[in-house]
Amino acid sequence: MKKSDLDKVKIKQIPAQKRTNPFANVFDEFVGFCRSRSMFMLHYCTGCGAIELPPAMTSRFDMERLGIQPMVSPRQADILLITGYVSIKTLKRVILTYEQMAAPKYVIGICSCTVNGGMYWQSYATAKKLDEYFPVDLYIAGCMPRPEAVIEGLQQLMQKIKANEANSWKQYYKNYDYFLGNQQHLFGNNWQTPTDVIGEAETYQLAGPNTLGEHTKILQSVQTPLKPLEMKL
Amino acid sequence: MNETFLTITEVIMMPIVAFIIGLFMVLMMRKLAARIQRRIGPGVFQPLYDIVKLYGKQTQISHGLIHDIGIIMAVGGYVAAVTLLPVPGMNGIADKGGIITLTYLLMVPSLGLALGVGQCANPNGSIGISRALTSMLAYDIPFIIVIFGVATHFSSTSLVSIIAAQQVGGFGTWGISEMPLLALAGLFALHASLGKHPFEIYVAPAEIATGPMVEMGGKFLGGLFVMQSFQLYAASVLYVSLFLGGGENWVTFLLKCFAVLIIPFAIAYLFPRYRTEDLVRLMWKWPVMLALLGIAFVMN
Ligand code: SF4
């Protein structure tokens, strides 16, 4: 890839500013604490691991005492739970869902199948490693993990959020070219999502040297602009 | 001058007090649900954490100006309504507004929500809001009859004088012992206006993905959470003022408010929900019949 091609698309980079006001820091800490204590999860039940979530949510293990609630739409959710093997077709929907979620967002891969393909390793139709397609905060291995393990994993995520370490959603913007490349490898070069990830990266000031590359160039050459849906009765 | 200043302070204080009490009502609702389902339930500050987190989200997706205004109307309608609801020690502008104004204001949030959701262009949201307005139509008929009956009985539309009239003779002069049928119909309408099971036709997470809330994220959903705490507060305080003698002091007032809400909450988590047409049929039959009968007794 030539340097001149990359120059065509300009990305504004503003250095992030440090907050110096001590009250702002206290406020940030408080918001971080609230984030860790209130997690709305969108459990996208992709595979068999989903069956362990009802017991984790209901009377036996009761996630709500930790502030974890199920939510039904990606706009409302903080955590995307991928519960099991992801077929290629499902992966498209998962990526669409992931891109619609509001930052800060976290992804948890439950089940061995999300870690390395598990017992579907030889299948032609499943995605093997989830974190090749979008960043994953936490894996919970097991075939399938028990509800205790799920809750343990969620508590670890809680600690990470509280310590301000669960920032993997930023990686998606910083390394968009890499993730897009893997997505194009599976779905073909015509792959396009309705979300303008590069534009979002600029807005969040997260665009870096790896945001653009050869794969985003392919995307920009095939991208058809989104049009509002026609109103029809 | 002094009186104006006092009124302004009260108008500012009342929504704040209402919000804090409302948060505890939300907590009680979730705790009660948890206990009924044999769970432990959320911690004390859970409703607050949820709201702070939602307002602290980095992505705030707005679907346009009307979307923003809709949420402001939804919260603002209740904020205006609670300044018309007298609490012990604070009357706000209750003696100037009266129940007719209050009834109008209580409809504003649903209409605001309809405006806001309309711009999201999500079919689930549109279905949800049409169901919400249908259910409003269903419970408003008995609600208006009840309001009418109470106003006739006390020959006043001012909540302040209604409460004063109930407080002269203790329990014997409370609305609930003088107009039990109207009180029962009012409880029906209260339950339906909260939008909880079995009247939860417009949220329906498993069917239309929380209906009006489907496209709301971040501060918009946070606004709806704030609205919910105001809604619980407004509904229970209105019922307490109409039928349970208002508040003599804060202790009895809060006891009454929370006790009123326990009834719908305890019913809510035991039942599945009605379909839209069943809800309308039910609300226009039983509560309306009870309320009309109650009005007949009041008017003789
Ligand atoms: S790890 Fe086992 S339980 Fe989980 S999705 Fe794969 S096969 Fe199913």
Short mmCIF file of N, CA, C and O in Angstrom, two decimals, chain A residues 10-95:
data_model
loop_
_atom_site.label_atom_id
_atom_site.label_comp_id
_atom_site.label_asym_id
_atom_site.label_seq_id
_atom_site.Cartn_x
_atom_site.Cartn_y
_atom_site.Cartn_z
N LYS A 10 -8.13 12.07 5.30
CA LYS A 10 -7.47 12.80 6.40
C LYS A 10 -8.18 12.48 7.70
O LYS A 10 -9.41 12.46 7.76
N ILE A 11 -7.41 12.27 8.72
CA ILE A 11 -8.01 12.08 10.04
C ILE A 11 -7.47 13.15 10.96
O ILE A 11 -6.27 13.36 11.05
N LYS A 12 -8.41 13.83 11.58
CA LYS A 12 -8.04 14.87 12.52
C LYS A 12 -7.53 14.20 13.79
O LYS A 12 -8.18 13.30 14.31
N GLN A 13 -6.42 14.63 14.29
CA GLN A 13 -5.96 14.07 15.56
C GLN A 13 -5.72 15.18 16.55
O GLN A 13 -4.84 15.99 16.38
N ILE A 14 -6.54 15.19 17.57
CA ILE A 14 -6.35 16.18 18.62
C ILE A 14 -5.83 15.44 19.84
O ILE A 14 -6.41 14.43 20.23
N PRO A 15 -4.73 15.90 20.42
CA PRO A 15 -4.24 15.20 21.61
C PRO A 15 -5.25 15.29 22.75
O PRO A 15 -5.82 16.35 23.00
N ALA A 16 -5.48 14.17 23.42
CA ALA A 16 -6.43 14.16 24.52
C ALA A 16 -5.93 15.05 25.65
O ALA A 16 -4.74 15.06 25.96
N GLN A 17 -6.84 15.80 26.24
CA GLN A 17 -6.42 16.71 27.30
C GLN A 17 -6.63 16.07 28.66
O GLN A 17 -7.62 15.40 28.89
N LYS A 18 -5.68 16.30 29.52
CA LYS A 18 -5.80 15.80 30.89
C LYS A 18 -6.69 16.74 31.69
O LYS A 18 -6.59 17.96 31.56
N ARG A 19 -7.53 16.15 32.51
CA ARG A 19 -8.35 16.99 33.38
C ARG A 19 -7.53 17.33 34.61
O ARG A 19 -7.01 16.46 35.29
N THR A 20 -7.41 18.63 34.88
CA THR A 20 -6.57 19.02 36.01
C THR A 20 -7.38 19.34 37.25
O THR A 20 -6.88 19.27 38.36
N ASN A 21 -8.66 19.68 37.06
CA ASN A 21 -9.50 20.04 38.19
C ASN A 21 -9.69 18.83 39.12
O ASN A 21 -10.13 17.78 38.67
N PRO A 22 -9.33 18.96 40.40
CA PRO A 22 -9.48 17.79 41.29
C PRO A 22 -10.92 17.33 41.42
O PRO A 22 -11.18 16.13 41.55
N PHE A 23 -11.87 18.26 41.35
CA PHE A 23 -13.28 17.85 41.46
C PHE A 23 -13.69 17.00 40.27
O PHE A 23 -14.45 16.06 40.41
N ALA A 24 -13.13 17.36 39.11
CA ALA A 24 -13.45 16.57 37.91
C ALA A 24 -12.96 15.14 38.09
O ALA A 24 -13.62 14.19 37.69
N ASN A 25 -11.79 14.99 38.74
CA ASN A 25 -11.28 13.63 38.96
C ASN A 25 -12.19 12.85 39.89
O ASN A 25 -12.47 11.68 39.65
N VAL A 26 -12.63 13.51 40.97
CA VAL A 26 -13.54 12.84 41.90
C VAL A 26 -14.81 12.43 41.17
O VAL A 26 -15.32 11.32 41.31
N PHE A 27 -15.28 13.34 40.33
CA PHE A 27 -16.50 13.06 39.57
C PHE A 27 -16.29 11.88 38.63
O PHE A 27 -17.13 10.98 38.55
N ASP A 28 -15.13 11.85 37.95
CA ASP A 28 -14.84 10.74 37.05
C ASP A 28 -14.81 9.42 37.82
O ASP A 28 -15.29 8.40 37.35
N GLU A 29 -14.19 9.47 39.01
CA GLU A 29 -14.13 8.27 39.85
C GLU A 29 -15.53 7.78 40.17
O GLU A 29 -15.83 6.59 40.10
N PHE A 30 -16.38 8.74 40.53
CA PHE A 30 -17.75 8.38 40.90
C PHE A 30 -18.48 7.76 39.72
O PHE A 30 -19.14 6.73 39.85
N VAL A 31 -18.33 8.37 38.54
CA VAL A 31 -18.99 7.82 37.36
C VAL A 31 -18.45 6.41 37.07
O VAL A 31 -19.21 5.49 36.75
N GLY A 32 -17.12 6.25 37.23
CA GLY A 32 -16.53 4.93 37.01
C GLY A 32 -17.10 3.90 37.96
O GLY A 32 -17.41 2.77 37.57
N PHE A 33 -17.27 4.32 39.22
CA PHE A 33 -17.83 3.40 40.21
C PHE A 33 -19.26 3.02 39.82
O PHE A 33 -19.64 1.84 39.85
N CYS A 34 -20.05 4.01 39.40
CA CYS A 34 -21.43 3.72 39.00
C CYS A 34 -21.46 2.79 37.80
O CYS A 34 -22.30 1.91 37.70
N ARG A 35 -20.51 3.01 36.88
CA ARG A 35 -20.43 2.14 35.71
C ARG A 35 -20.21 0.70 36.11
O ARG A 35 -20.80 -0.22 35.56
N SER A 36 -19.32 0.52 37.10
CA SER A 36 -19.02 -0.86 37.49
C SER A 36 -20.18 -1.48 38.26
O SER A 36 -20.35 -2.68 38.26
N ARG A 37 -20.98 -0.64 38.92
CA ARG A 37 -22.07 -1.20 39.72
C ARG A 37 -23.38 -1.31 38.96
O ARG A 37 -24.37 -1.76 39.50
N SER A 38 -23.41 -0.83 37.74
CA SER A 38 -24.66 -0.91 36.99
C SER A 38 -24.32 -1.36 35.58
O SER A 38 -23.85 -0.57 34.78
N MET A 39 -24.51 -2.62 35.30
CA MET A 39 -24.18 -3.12 33.98
C MET A 39 -25.42 -3.72 33.35
O MET A 39 -26.03 -4.64 33.90
N PHE A 40 -25.79 -3.16 32.22
CA PHE A 40 -26.92 -3.71 31.47
C PHE A 40 -26.34 -4.62 30.41
O PHE A 40 -25.49 -4.20 29.64
N MET A 41 -26.82 -5.84 30.38
CA MET A 41 -26.19 -6.73 29.41
C MET A 41 -27.17 -7.15 28.33
O MET A 41 -28.35 -7.33 28.57
N LEU A 42 -26.60 -7.23 27.15
CA LEU A 42 -27.36 -7.70 26.01
C LEU A 42 -26.85 -9.10 25.76
O LEU A 42 -25.73 -9.27 25.30
N HIS A 43 -27.62 -10.10 26.13
CA HIS A 43 -27.10 -11.44 25.90
C HIS A 43 -27.56 -11.91 24.55
O HIS A 43 -28.71 -12.22 24.35
N TYR A 44 -26.60 -11.89 23.64
CA TYR A 44 -26.91 -12.34 22.30
C TYR A 44 -26.70 -13.84 22.31
O TYR A 44 -25.59 -14.32 22.29
N CYS A 45 -27.80 -14.57 22.38
CA CYS A 45 -27.68 -16.00 22.63
C CYS A 45 -27.33 -16.73 21.34
O CYS A 45 -28.18 -17.16 20.59
N THR A 46 -26.01 -16.84 21.10
CA THR A 46 -25.58 -17.41 19.84
C THR A 46 -25.52 -18.94 19.89
O THR A 46 -25.81 -19.59 18.92
N GLY A 47 -25.09 -19.48 21.02
CA GLY A 47 -24.87 -20.92 21.05
C GLY A 47 -25.44 -21.56 22.30
O GLY A 47 -26.23 -20.96 23.02
N CYS A 48 -24.97 -22.77 22.58
CA CYS A 48 -25.57 -23.52 23.69
C CYS A 48 -25.28 -22.91 25.05
O CYS A 48 -25.98 -23.16 26.01
N GLY A 49 -24.18 -22.10 25.15
CA GLY A 49 -23.83 -21.55 26.45
C GLY A 49 -24.91 -20.67 27.04
O GLY A 49 -24.92 -20.42 28.25
N ALA A 50 -25.83 -20.20 26.21
CA ALA A 50 -26.88 -19.30 26.69
C ALA A 50 -27.73 -19.94 27.77
O ALA A 50 -28.31 -19.24 28.58
N ILE A 51 -27.75 -21.27 27.78
CA ILE A 51 -28.65 -21.94 28.71
C ILE A 51 -28.19 -21.74 30.16
O ILE A 51 -28.97 -21.90 31.09
N GLU A 52 -26.94 -21.33 30.37
CA GLU A 52 -26.46 -21.11 31.73
C GLU A 52 -26.84 -19.72 32.24
O GLU A 52 -26.60 -19.43 33.40
N LEU A 53 -27.36 -18.87 31.37
CA LEU A 53 -27.66 -17.51 31.84
C LEU A 53 -28.94 -17.41 32.66
O LEU A 53 -28.96 -16.70 33.66
N PRO A 54 -30.03 -18.09 32.26
CA PRO A 54 -31.23 -18.01 33.11
C PRO A 54 -30.97 -18.37 34.57
O PRO A 54 -31.37 -17.60 35.45
N PRO A 55 -30.27 -19.48 34.88
CA PRO A 55 -30.00 -19.70 36.31
C PRO A 55 -29.15 -18.62 36.93
O PRO A 55 -29.31 -18.30 38.11
N ALA A 56 -28.23 -18.03 36.14
CA ALA A 56 -27.40 -16.97 36.71
C ALA A 56 -28.24 -15.73 37.02
O ALA A 56 -27.89 -14.95 37.89
N MET A 57 -29.33 -15.54 36.29
CA MET A 57 -30.13 -14.34 36.49
C MET A 57 -31.23 -14.53 37.52
O MET A 57 -31.65 -13.58 38.14
N THR A 58 -31.73 -15.74 37.66
CA THR A 58 -32.91 -15.95 38.50
C THR A 58 -32.53 -16.34 39.91
O THR A 58 -31.40 -16.16 40.33
N SER A 59 -33.47 -16.91 40.63
CA SER A 59 -33.37 -16.95 42.09
C SER A 59 -32.12 -17.65 42.61
O SER A 59 -31.62 -17.29 43.66
N ARG A 60 -31.59 -18.61 41.90
CA ARG A 60 -30.47 -19.34 42.47
C ARG A 60 -29.23 -18.46 42.64
O ARG A 60 -28.61 -18.42 43.69
N PHE A 61 -28.85 -17.75 41.58
CA PHE A 61 -27.61 -16.98 41.66
C PHE A 61 -27.81 -15.47 41.59
O PHE A 61 -26.90 -14.72 41.90
N ASP A 62 -28.96 -15.03 41.13
CA ASP A 62 -29.39 -13.63 41.21
C ASP A 62 -28.32 -12.59 40.86
O ASP A 62 -27.65 -12.04 41.72
N MET A 63 -28.19 -12.30 39.57
CA MET A 63 -27.22 -11.28 39.14
C MET A 63 -27.62 -9.87 39.56
O MET A 63 -26.77 -9.00 39.65
N GLU A 64 -28.91 -9.64 39.79
CA GLU A 64 -29.34 -8.26 40.02
C GLU A 64 -28.74 -7.69 41.30
O GLU A 64 -28.59 -6.48 41.42
N ARG A 65 -28.38 -8.55 42.24
CA ARG A 65 -27.78 -8.01 43.46
C ARG A 65 -26.44 -7.37 43.17
O ARG A 65 -25.94 -6.57 43.95
N LEU A 66 -25.81 -7.70 42.03
CA LEU A 66 -24.56 -7.05 41.64
C LEU A 66 -24.82 -5.89 40.69
O LEU A 66 -23.89 -5.29 40.17
N GLY A 67 -26.10 -5.61 40.43
CA GLY A 67 -26.41 -4.50 39.53
C GLY A 67 -26.40 -4.90 38.08
O GLY A 67 -26.34 -4.05 37.20
N ILE A 68 -26.44 -6.19 37.78
CA ILE A 68 -26.42 -6.63 36.39
C ILE A 68 -27.83 -6.98 35.97
O ILE A 68 -28.50 -7.77 36.63
N GLN A 69 -28.27 -6.36 34.89
CA GLN A 69 -29.64 -6.57 34.43
C GLN A 69 -29.64 -6.94 32.96
O GLN A 69 -28.84 -6.40 32.21
N PRO A 70 -30.56 -7.75 32.52
CA PRO A 70 -30.67 -7.97 31.09
C PRO A 70 -31.38 -6.80 30.42
O PRO A 70 -32.29 -6.21 31.00
N MET A 71 -30.95 -6.46 29.24
CA MET A 71 -31.61 -5.41 28.44
C MET A 71 -31.80 -5.97 27.04
O MET A 71 -31.10 -6.89 26.64
N VAL A 72 -32.73 -5.41 26.31
CA VAL A 72 -33.05 -6.08 25.06
C VAL A 72 -32.55 -5.38 23.81
O VAL A 72 -32.57 -5.96 22.75
N SER A 73 -32.14 -4.12 23.91
CA SER A 73 -31.70 -3.50 22.67
C SER A 73 -30.27 -3.00 22.83
O SER A 73 -29.86 -2.60 23.91
N PRO A 74 -29.48 -3.04 21.74
CA PRO A 74 -28.07 -2.66 21.85
C PRO A 74 -27.87 -1.23 22.31
O PRO A 74 -26.85 -0.92 22.92
N ARG A 75 -28.82 -0.35 22.02
CA ARG A 75 -28.66 1.05 22.44
C ARG A 75 -28.61 1.18 23.95
O ARG A 75 -28.00 2.08 24.48
N GLN A 76 -29.32 0.29 24.65
CA GLN A 76 -29.41 0.43 26.10
C GLN A 76 -28.30 -0.31 26.82
O GLN A 76 -28.10 -0.09 28.01
N ALA A 77 -27.61 -1.20 26.12
CA ALA A 77 -26.77 -2.16 26.83
C ALA A 77 -25.34 -1.67 26.99
O ALA A 77 -24.86 -0.82 26.25
N ASP A 78 -24.65 -2.22 28.00
CA ASP A 78 -23.24 -1.94 28.22
C ASP A 78 -22.39 -3.14 27.85
O ASP A 78 -21.29 -3.00 27.36
N ILE A 79 -22.89 -4.33 28.16
CA ILE A 79 -22.11 -5.54 27.93
C ILE A 79 -22.75 -6.34 26.81
O ILE A 79 -23.97 -6.49 26.78
N LEU A 80 -21.93 -6.84 25.92
CA LEU A 80 -22.42 -7.77 24.91
C LEU A 80 -21.92 -9.15 25.32
O LEU A 80 -20.72 -9.37 25.38
N LEU A 81 -22.84 -10.02 25.65
CA LEU A 81 -22.45 -11.38 26.03
C LEU A 81 -22.59 -12.27 24.82
O LEU A 81 -23.67 -12.38 24.26
N ILE A 82 -21.50 -12.88 24.41
CA ILE A 82 -21.57 -13.83 23.31
C ILE A 82 -21.54 -15.21 23.94
O ILE A 82 -20.52 -15.61 24.51
N THR A 83 -22.63 -15.90 23.86
CA THR A 83 -22.73 -17.13 24.64
C THR A 83 -22.60 -18.35 23.74
O THR A 83 -23.57 -19.05 23.50
N GLY A 84 -21.41 -18.58 23.26
CA GLY A 84 -21.20 -19.83 22.52
C GLY A 84 -20.72 -19.61 21.11
O GLY A 84 -20.36 -18.50 20.73
N TYR A 85 -20.71 -20.69 20.35
CA TYR A 85 -20.15 -20.64 19.00
C TYR A 85 -20.87 -19.60 18.15
O TYR A 85 -22.06 -19.36 18.31
N VAL A 86 -20.11 -18.99 17.24
CA VAL A 86 -20.65 -17.94 16.39
C VAL A 86 -20.49 -18.38 14.95
O VAL A 86 -19.38 -18.50 14.47
N SER A 87 -21.59 -18.62 14.28
CA SER A 87 -21.47 -18.97 12.87
C SER A 87 -21.22 -17.70 12.07
O SER A 87 -21.41 -16.59 12.57
N ILE A 88 -20.77 -17.88 10.82
CA ILE A 88 -20.39 -16.71 10.02
C ILE A 88 -21.59 -15.77 9.88
O ILE A 88 -21.47 -14.56 9.99
N LYS A 89 -22.74 -16.37 9.65
CA LYS A 89 -23.93 -15.54 9.47
C LYS A 89 -24.25 -14.78 10.76
O LYS A 89 -24.61 -13.61 10.74
N THR A 90 -24.12 -15.47 11.90
CA THR A 90 -24.39 -14.82 13.18
C THR A 90 -23.39 -13.70 13.44
O THR A 90 -23.75 -12.66 13.97
N LEU A 91 -22.14 -13.96 13.04
CA LEU A 91 -21.08 -12.99 13.32
C LEU A 91 -21.41 -11.63 12.70
O LEU A 91 -21.16 -10.59 13.30
N LYS A 92 -22.01 -11.67 11.50
CA LYS A 92 -22.40 -10.40 10.87
C LYS A 92 -23.33 -9.63 11.79
O LYS A 92 -23.16 -8.43 12.03
N ARG A 93 -24.33 -10.33 12.32
CA ARG A 93 -25.29 -9.65 13.21
C ARG A 93 -24.62 -9.18 14.49
O ARG A 93 -24.96 -8.12 15.02
N VAL A 94 -23.68 -10.00 14.98
CA VAL A 94 -23.00 -9.62 16.22
C VAL A 94 -22.22 -8.32 15.99
O VAL A 94 -22.24 -7.41 16.83
N ILE A 95 -21.58 -8.21 14.83
CA ILE A 95 -20.79 -7.01 14.57
C ILE A 95 -21.71 -5.80 14.41
O ILE A 95 -21.44 -4.72 14.94
#
